[in-house]
Every structure is written in structure tokens, then in C-alpha cells.
Tab-separated table of C-alpha atoms in Angstrom:
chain	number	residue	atom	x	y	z
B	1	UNK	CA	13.690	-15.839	11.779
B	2	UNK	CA	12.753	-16.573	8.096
B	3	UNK	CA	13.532	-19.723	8.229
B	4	UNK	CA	10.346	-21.105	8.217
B	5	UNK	CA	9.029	-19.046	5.442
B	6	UNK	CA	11.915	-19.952	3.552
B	7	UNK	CA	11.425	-23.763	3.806
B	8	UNK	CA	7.937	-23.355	2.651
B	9	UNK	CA	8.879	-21.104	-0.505
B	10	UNK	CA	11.763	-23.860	-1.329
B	11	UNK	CA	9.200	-26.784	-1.296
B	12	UNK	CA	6.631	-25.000	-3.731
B	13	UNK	CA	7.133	-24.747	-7.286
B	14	UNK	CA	3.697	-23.201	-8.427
B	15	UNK	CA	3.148	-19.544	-6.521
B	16	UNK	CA	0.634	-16.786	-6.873
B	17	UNK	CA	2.146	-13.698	-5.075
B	18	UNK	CA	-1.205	-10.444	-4.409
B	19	UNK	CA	-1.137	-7.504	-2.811
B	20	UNK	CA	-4.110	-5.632	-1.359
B	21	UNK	CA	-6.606	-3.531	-3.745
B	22	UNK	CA	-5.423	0.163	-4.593
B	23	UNK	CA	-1.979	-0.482	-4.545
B	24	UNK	CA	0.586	1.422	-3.534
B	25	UNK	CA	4.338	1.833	-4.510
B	26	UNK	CA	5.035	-0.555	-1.498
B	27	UNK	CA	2.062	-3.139	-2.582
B	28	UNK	CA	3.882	-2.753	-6.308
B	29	UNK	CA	7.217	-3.000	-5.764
B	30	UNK	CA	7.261	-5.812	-2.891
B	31	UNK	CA	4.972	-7.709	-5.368
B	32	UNK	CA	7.191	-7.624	-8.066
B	33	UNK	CA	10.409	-7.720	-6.454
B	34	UNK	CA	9.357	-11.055	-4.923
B	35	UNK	CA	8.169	-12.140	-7.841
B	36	UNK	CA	11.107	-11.713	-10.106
B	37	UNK	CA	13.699	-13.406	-7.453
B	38	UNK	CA	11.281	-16.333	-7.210
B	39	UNK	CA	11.400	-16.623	-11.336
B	40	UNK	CA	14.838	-16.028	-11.437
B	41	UNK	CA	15.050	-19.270	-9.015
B	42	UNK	CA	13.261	-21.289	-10.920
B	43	UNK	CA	9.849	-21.270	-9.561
B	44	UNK	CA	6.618	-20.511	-11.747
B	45	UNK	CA	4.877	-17.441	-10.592
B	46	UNK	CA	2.004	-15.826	-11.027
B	47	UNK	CA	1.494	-12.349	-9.956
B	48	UNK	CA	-2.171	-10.905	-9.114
B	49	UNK	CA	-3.852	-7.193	-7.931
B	50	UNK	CA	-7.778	-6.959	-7.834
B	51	UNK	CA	-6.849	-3.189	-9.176
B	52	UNK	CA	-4.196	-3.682	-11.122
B	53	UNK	CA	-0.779	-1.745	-11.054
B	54	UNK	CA	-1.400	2.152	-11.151
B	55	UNK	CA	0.128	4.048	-14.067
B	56	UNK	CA	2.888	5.771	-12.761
B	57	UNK	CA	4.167	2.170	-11.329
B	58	UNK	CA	4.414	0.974	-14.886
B	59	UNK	CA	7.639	1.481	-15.859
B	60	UNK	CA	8.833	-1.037	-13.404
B	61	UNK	CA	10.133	-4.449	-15.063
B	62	UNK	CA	7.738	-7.205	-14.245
B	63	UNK	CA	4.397	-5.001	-14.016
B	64	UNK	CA	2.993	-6.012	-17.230
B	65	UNK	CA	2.835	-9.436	-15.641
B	66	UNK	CA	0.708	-8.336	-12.857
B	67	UNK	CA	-2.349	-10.129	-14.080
B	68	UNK	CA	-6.360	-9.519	-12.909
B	69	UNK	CA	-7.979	-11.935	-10.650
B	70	UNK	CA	-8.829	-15.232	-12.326
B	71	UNK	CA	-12.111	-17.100	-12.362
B	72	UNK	CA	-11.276	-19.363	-10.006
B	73	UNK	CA	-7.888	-20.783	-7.856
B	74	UNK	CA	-5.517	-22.010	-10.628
B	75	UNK	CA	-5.252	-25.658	-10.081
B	76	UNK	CA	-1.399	-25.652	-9.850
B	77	UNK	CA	-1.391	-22.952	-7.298
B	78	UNK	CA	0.753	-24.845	-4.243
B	79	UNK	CA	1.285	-21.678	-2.421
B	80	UNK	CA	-0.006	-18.538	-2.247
B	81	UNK	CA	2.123	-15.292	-0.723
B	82	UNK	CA	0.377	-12.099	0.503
B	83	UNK	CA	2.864	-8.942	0.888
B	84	UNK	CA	1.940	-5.743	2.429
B	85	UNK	CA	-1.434	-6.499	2.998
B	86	UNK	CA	-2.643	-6.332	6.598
B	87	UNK	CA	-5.504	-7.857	7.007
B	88	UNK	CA	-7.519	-10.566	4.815
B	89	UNK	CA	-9.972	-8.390	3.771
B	90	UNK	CA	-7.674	-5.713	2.564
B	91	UNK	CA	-6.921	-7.937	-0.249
B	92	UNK	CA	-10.319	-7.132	-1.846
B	93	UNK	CA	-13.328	-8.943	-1.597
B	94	UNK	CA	-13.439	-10.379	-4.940
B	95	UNK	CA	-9.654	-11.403	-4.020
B	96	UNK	CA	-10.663	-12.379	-0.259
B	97	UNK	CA	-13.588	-14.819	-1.358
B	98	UNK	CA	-11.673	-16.091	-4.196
B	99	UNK	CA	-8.911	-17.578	-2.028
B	100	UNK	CA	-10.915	-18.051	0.922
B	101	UNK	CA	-9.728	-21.266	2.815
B	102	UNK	CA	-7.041	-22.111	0.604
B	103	UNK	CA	-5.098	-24.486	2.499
B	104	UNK	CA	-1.043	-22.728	2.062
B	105	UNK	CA	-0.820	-19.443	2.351
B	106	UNK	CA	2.366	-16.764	3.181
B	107	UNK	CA	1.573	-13.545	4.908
B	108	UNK	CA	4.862	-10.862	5.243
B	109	UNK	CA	4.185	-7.481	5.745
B	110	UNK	CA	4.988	-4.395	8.021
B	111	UNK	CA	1.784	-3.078	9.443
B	112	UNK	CA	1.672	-3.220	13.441
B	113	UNK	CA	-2.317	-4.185	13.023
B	114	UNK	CA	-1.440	-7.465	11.012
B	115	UNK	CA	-3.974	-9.965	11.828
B	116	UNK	CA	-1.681	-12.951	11.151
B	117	UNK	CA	-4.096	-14.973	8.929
B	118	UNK	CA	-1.702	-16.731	7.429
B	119	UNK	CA	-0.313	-20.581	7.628
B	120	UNK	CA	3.468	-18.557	8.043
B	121	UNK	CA	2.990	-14.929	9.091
B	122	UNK	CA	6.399	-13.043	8.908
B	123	UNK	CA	4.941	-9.582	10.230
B	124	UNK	CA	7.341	-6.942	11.156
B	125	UNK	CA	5.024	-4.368	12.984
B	126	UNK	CA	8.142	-1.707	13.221
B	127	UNK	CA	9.424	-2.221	9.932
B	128	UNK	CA	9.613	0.826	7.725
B	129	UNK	CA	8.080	-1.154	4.361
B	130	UNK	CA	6.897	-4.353	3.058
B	131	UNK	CA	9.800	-4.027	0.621
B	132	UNK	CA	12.397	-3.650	3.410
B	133	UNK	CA	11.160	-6.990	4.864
B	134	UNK	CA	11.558	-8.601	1.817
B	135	UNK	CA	15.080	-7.202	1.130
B	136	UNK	CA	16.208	-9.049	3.751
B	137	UNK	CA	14.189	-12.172	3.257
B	138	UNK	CA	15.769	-12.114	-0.223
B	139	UNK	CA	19.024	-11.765	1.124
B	140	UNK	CA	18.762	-13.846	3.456
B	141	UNK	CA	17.315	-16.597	0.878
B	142	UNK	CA	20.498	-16.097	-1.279
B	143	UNK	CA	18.063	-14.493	-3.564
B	144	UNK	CA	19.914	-12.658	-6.918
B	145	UNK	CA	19.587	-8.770	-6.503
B	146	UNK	CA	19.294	-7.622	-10.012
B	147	UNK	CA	18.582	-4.411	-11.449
B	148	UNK	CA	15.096	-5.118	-11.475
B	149	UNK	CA	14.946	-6.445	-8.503
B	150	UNK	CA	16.281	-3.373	-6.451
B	151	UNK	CA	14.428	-1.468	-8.160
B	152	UNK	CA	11.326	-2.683	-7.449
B	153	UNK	CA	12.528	-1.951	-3.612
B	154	UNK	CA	13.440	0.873	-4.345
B	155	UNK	CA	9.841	2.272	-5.029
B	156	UNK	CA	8.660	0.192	-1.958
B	157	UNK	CA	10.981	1.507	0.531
B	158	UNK	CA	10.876	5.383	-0.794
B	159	UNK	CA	7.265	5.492	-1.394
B	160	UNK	CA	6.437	3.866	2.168
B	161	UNK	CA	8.736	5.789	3.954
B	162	UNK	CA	7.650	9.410	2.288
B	163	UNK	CA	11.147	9.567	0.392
B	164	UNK	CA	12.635	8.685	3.579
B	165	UNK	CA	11.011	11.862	5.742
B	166	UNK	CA	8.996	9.907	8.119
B	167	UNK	CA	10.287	8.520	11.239
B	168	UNK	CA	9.968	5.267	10.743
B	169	UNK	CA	12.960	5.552	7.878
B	170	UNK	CA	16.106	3.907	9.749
B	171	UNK	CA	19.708	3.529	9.507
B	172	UNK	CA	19.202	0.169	8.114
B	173	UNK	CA	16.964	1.508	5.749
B	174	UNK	CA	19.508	3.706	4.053
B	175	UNK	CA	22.229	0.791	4.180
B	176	UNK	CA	19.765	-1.291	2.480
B	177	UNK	CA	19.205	1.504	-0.024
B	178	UNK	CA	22.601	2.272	-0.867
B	179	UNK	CA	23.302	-1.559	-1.736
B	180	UNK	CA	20.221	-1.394	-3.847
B	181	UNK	CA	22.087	1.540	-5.820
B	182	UNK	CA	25.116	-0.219	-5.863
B	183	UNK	CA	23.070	-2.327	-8.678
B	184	UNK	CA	22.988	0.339	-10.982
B	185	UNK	CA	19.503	1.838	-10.366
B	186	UNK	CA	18.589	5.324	-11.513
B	187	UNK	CA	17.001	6.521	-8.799
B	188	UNK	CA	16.830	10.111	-10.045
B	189	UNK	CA	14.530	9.122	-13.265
B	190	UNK	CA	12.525	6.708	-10.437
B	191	UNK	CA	12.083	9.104	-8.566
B	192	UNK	CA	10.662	11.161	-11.717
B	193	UNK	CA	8.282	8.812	-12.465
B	194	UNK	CA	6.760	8.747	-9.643
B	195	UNK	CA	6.685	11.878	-7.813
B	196	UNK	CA	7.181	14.705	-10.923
B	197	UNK	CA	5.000	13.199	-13.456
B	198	UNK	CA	1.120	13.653	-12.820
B	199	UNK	CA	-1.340	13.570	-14.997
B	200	UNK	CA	-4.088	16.843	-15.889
B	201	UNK	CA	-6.611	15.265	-13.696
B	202	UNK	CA	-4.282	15.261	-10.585
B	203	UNK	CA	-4.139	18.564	-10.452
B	204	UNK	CA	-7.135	19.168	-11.148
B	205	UNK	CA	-8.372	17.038	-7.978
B	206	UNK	CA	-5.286	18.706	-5.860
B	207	UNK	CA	-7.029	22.020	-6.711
B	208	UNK	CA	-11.024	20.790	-5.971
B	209	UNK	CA	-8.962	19.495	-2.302
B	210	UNK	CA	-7.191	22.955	-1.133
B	211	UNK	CA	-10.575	24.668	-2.555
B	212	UNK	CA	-13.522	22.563	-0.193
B	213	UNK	CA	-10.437	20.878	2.528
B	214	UNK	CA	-11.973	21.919	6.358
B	215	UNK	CA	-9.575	22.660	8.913
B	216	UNK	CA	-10.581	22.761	12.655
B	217	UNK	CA	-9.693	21.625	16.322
B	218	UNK	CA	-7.805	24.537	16.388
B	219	UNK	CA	-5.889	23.780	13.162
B	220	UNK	CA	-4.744	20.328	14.355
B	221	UNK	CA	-7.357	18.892	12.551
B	222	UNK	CA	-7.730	18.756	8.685
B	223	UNK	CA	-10.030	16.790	6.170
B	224	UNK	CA	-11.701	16.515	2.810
B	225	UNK	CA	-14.528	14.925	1.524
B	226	UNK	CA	-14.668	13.605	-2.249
B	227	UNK	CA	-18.344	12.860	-2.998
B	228	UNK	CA	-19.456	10.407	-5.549
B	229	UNK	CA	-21.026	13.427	-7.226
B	230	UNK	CA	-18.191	15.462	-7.725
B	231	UNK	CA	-15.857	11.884	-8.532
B	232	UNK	CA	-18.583	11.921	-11.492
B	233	UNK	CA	-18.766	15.519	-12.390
B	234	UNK	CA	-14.841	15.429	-12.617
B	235	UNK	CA	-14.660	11.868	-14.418
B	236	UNK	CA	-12.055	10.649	-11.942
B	237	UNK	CA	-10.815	7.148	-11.497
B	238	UNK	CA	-9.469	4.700	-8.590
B	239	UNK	CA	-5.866	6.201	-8.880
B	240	UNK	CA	-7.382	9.741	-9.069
B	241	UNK	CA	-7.736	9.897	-5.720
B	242	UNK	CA	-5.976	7.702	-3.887
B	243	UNK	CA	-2.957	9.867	-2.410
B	244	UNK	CA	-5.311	12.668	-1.378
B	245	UNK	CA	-4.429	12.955	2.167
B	246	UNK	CA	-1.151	14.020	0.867
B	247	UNK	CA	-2.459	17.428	0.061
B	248	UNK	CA	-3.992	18.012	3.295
B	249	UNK	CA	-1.454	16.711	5.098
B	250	UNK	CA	0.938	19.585	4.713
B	251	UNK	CA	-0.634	22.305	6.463
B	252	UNK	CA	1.135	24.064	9.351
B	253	UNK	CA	-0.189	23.129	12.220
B	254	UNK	CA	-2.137	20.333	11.447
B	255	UNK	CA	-1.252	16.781	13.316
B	256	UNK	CA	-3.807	14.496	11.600
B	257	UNK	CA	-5.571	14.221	8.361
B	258	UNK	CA	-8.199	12.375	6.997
B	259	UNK	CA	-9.454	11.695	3.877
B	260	UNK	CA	-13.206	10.345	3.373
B	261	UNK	CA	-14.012	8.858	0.159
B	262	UNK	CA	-17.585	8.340	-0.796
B	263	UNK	CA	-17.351	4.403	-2.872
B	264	UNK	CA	-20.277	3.128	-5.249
B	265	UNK	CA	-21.029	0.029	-3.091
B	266	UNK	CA	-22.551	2.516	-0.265
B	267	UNK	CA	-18.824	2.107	1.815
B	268	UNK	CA	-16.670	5.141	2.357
B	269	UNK	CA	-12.609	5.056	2.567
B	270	UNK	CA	-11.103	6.613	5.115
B	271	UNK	CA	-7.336	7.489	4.608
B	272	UNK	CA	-5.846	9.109	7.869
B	273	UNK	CA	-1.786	10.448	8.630
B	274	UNK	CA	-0.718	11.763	11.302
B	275	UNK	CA	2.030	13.875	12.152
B	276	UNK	CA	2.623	13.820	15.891
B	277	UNK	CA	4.439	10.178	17.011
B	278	UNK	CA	2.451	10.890	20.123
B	279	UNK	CA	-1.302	10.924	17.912
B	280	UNK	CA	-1.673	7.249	16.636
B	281	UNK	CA	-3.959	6.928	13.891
B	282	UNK	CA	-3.635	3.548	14.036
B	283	UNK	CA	-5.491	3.685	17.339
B	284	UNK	CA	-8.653	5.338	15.642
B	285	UNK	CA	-8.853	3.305	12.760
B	286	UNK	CA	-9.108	-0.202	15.090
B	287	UNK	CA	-12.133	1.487	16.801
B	288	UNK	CA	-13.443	1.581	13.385
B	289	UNK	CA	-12.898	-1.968	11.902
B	290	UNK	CA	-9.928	-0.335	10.196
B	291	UNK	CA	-6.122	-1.137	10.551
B	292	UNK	CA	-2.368	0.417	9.540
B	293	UNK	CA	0.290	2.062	11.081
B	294	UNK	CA	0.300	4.685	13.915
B	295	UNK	CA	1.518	7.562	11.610
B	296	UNK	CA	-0.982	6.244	8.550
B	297	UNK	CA	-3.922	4.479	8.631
B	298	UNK	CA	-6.937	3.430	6.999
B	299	UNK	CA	-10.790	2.535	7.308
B	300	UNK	CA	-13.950	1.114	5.197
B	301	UNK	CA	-17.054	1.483	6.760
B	302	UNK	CA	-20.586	1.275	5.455
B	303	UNK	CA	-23.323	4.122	6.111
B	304	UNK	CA	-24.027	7.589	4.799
B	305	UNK	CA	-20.761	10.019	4.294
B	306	UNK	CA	-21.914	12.717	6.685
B	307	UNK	CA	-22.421	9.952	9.332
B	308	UNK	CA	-19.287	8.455	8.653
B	309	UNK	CA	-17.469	11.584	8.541
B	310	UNK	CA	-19.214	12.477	12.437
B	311	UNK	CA	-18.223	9.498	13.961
B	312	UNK	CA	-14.278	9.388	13.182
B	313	UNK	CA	-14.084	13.251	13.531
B	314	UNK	CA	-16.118	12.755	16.912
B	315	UNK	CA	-13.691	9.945	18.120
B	316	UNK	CA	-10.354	12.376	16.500
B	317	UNK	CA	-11.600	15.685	18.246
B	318	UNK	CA	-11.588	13.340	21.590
B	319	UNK	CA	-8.244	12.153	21.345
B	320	UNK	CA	-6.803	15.563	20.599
């Protein structure tokens, strides 16, 4: 099923392998996992992120490389790959207009709201991560599996799949994880890094959440609001506050969350989870212009935050 895909990566020697803005430990690792089998194999890579890798994704090998946009579409650039990215837009829009209508380009990612825009789409709508598609494309390709390597898909698989607690985590998700351990990964200090060390501003922003978070609809309903005031009067950046449905999320009782972000281009960011299989987020966010899975979702849409914030709480209260 990746054999078209495959054919295309072996008759390209110059690639640029992005991810979408605000990446996350599945955008990170499926980036750079890619990217170091395709240098190990001989192929010149370049590796881009209109945001740039987040701190606590830094110890990963290869991240350093990660490089910001360029002025323009290297000349070289035969073919360009986009991983866990679900839609064109979601790569950013200085990203999106940069390679708009370049004429190769890879799309392989997980999300069940993929718009296919690429020349080879390999979507897998029920897979658990980006990073478990590409362990098996990399297998598949004969790929090496270094330490590096399974790292990187490491981070994408556990971060994507909640440390394995969500229900789309899968038998062949934990075979594919133990062979990734079997390269001498230590997955206790990854998992460290990324879930137990937090900088002073995180908690401060965890505490701001619980203090001003709304629950309703009976307590099935919960969701914050960051301003761009209080962004300011904390001094918080991008990675700040981008897991912040995380701390909503957890309340007993609630089966969706939502996160509403006030940007400084007069957008707000919508991050939405579910926890009932039978409430699809996913469902919401299309209404919206939005996209992602049915358990975890997300939308950008222009306007005021209170008006924002009344229409996707009107259309949530509806479908609860």
C-alpha cells in the first residue's frame, strides 16, 4: 500500500520534510524520524516548522536541524513530504503560500479529516499517530531503525496516543513500541522530558485555567478562555499554551472540552477533546472550517472571542 510513496521517495534525492505550525510530539517526532532514515539512505534533507520545535522536544537527535521557513522554495527541492498535517492550511500560512503549487508533494498522516492535497496521499484515518504510519512505512522501506530513529517514534506514538490511554492505542501499537525499545531507548528519561519537566510559567497558566475554567451542560461540558490580555499580562508564549485542554479535560464528568485561544491576527484557536467515543469532536470542528480526529480536534476561525466562543458552545450544547 506504500508502494507508491515509496517509488516516489526512491527517485528524489533533494527533500524538504514540514509539519504543521505548533507542533506537537507527533508533528516532532514523525518529522525527524523521517528525516533521519532518509539521511541515513543517502538522500539530502531538509527539515522545516513555521514554529519551530518546542523546548521540551529538544533533546531529540535531529531537532537542531529543524530549520525556519526559507525565503523562498530552495531550488533543489525535488520533493516535498508533509507528515501529520491534515489539511494544507494547517501547515501555516506563511508555510501554505510558500509552497503553494509546488508541483511534487507527499502527504502521510493519521487524521480521519485529511483533505488529500497531495500528489501521493498515504492517509490512515484510524491510525493511532503520524509516527505509527511512518514506522511501518520505514519498515516497510527497509529503512535502518536506529536509536534515534525509534526514538523519535517513540515521542510520536506516546504523545498522540495520551501515553497510550486513549482508545485509539492498539495492539499493534504496543508491538511496534516494544521493537522500538528493543533499540535501546530510554523511555523512562523520555518520558521525563516530556511529561515531568515544565517550566514556572506552566504552572502558572495551569493555575490561571482551574481558577477562570467554566463548567456547564450539566458538567459534561467544560472550557476556558485565554484572552490576549491576560497572554500579555502573564508574558506567555506559543508553547505556553498550547496543551491547555489537558487541564480541563480531566474533570469528572465532563465528556468534551474546549479550549478558545484569543490570536493577534484577530483569529481564535479552538482546541476540543472529547471523552465519550460516542461525542465526535471531529464532527463539530468540520461545521466550523476546522478538522482532526473524533476524540481531538481543532478550529481557527476569525471574529470576536465571545462570538466565537457562542457559536461552538451553541452547536456543542446541541449535540449533547
Amino acid at each position: 500500500m506504500y508502494s507508491e510513496l515509496i517509488s516516489l521517495i526512491s527517485a528524489k534525492q533533494h527533500i524538504g520534510i514540514i509539519s504543521h505550525f505548533r507542533p506537537d510530539g507527533d508533528a516532532v517526532g514523525s518529522t525527524l524520524a523521517l528525516g533521519l532514515a532518509l539521511r541515513a539512505m543517502g538522500k539530502d534533507v531538509t527539515m522545516w516548522n513555521e514554529d519551530g520545535v518546542p523546548a521540551r522536544y529538544a533533546f531529540l537527535e535531529g531537532s537542531e536541524s529543524v530549520q525556519p521557513l526559507p525565503e523562498s522554495v530552495p531550488s533543489e527541492l525535488e520533493l516535498l513530504i508533509c507528515v501529520d498535517t491534515g489539511d494544507w492550511k494547517r501547515l501555516g500560512d506563511r508555510a501554505a503560500a510558500l509552497f503553494a503549487g509546488f508541483p511534487c508533494i507527499a502527504n502521510i498522516d493519521h487524521h480521519g479529516t485529511n483533505s488529500c492535497y497531495g500528489h501521493v496521499n498515504v492517509v490512515e484515518g484510524g491510525a493511532s499517530a503520524c509516527g505509527f504510519v511512518l514506522y511501518k512505512i520505514l519498515r516497510t522501506m527497509g529503512a535502518p531503525l536506529t536509536r534515534d530513529i525509534a526514538a523519535a517514534l517513540y515521542v510520536a506514538i506516546n504523545t498522540d496516543t495520551g501515553s497510550f490511554q486513549y482508545s485509539s492505542t492498539t495492539p499493534a501499537d504496543m508491538r511496534a513500541v516494544a521493537e522500538l525499545m528493543e533499540q535501546g531507548i530510554d523511555i523512562a528519561d523520555i518520558n521525563r522530558r516530556v511529561y515531568q519537566e515544565k517550566p514556572l510559567t506552566e504552572l502558572r497558566v495551569t493555575a490561571e485555567v482551574i481558577a477562570n475554567m467554566v463548567v456547564e451542560a450539566a458538567g459534561q461540558l467544560s472550557h476556558y478562555s485565554m484572552s490576549m490580555a491576560t497572554k500579555e499580562r502573564m508574558g506567555l508564549s506559543l508553547e505556553d499554551t498550547k496543551d491547555l485542554v489537558d487541564i480541563i479535560r480531566v474533570v469528572s464528568g465532563v465528556r468534551v472540552s474546549v479550549i478558545f485561544e484569543e490570536l493577534g491576527d484577530g483569529r481564535i484557536r479552538m482546541s476540543l477533546r472529547s471523552k465519550d467515543p460516542a461525542f465526535s469532536v471531529a464532527d463539530i470542528a468540520t461545521q466550523f472550517g476546522g478538522g482532526g480526529h473524533a476524540m481531538a480536534a481543532g478550529i481557527r476561525m476569525r471574529g470576536e472571542l465571545a462570538a466565537v466562543r457562542e457559536q461552538v458552545l451553541s452547536a456543542i450544547r446541541a449535540a449533547l
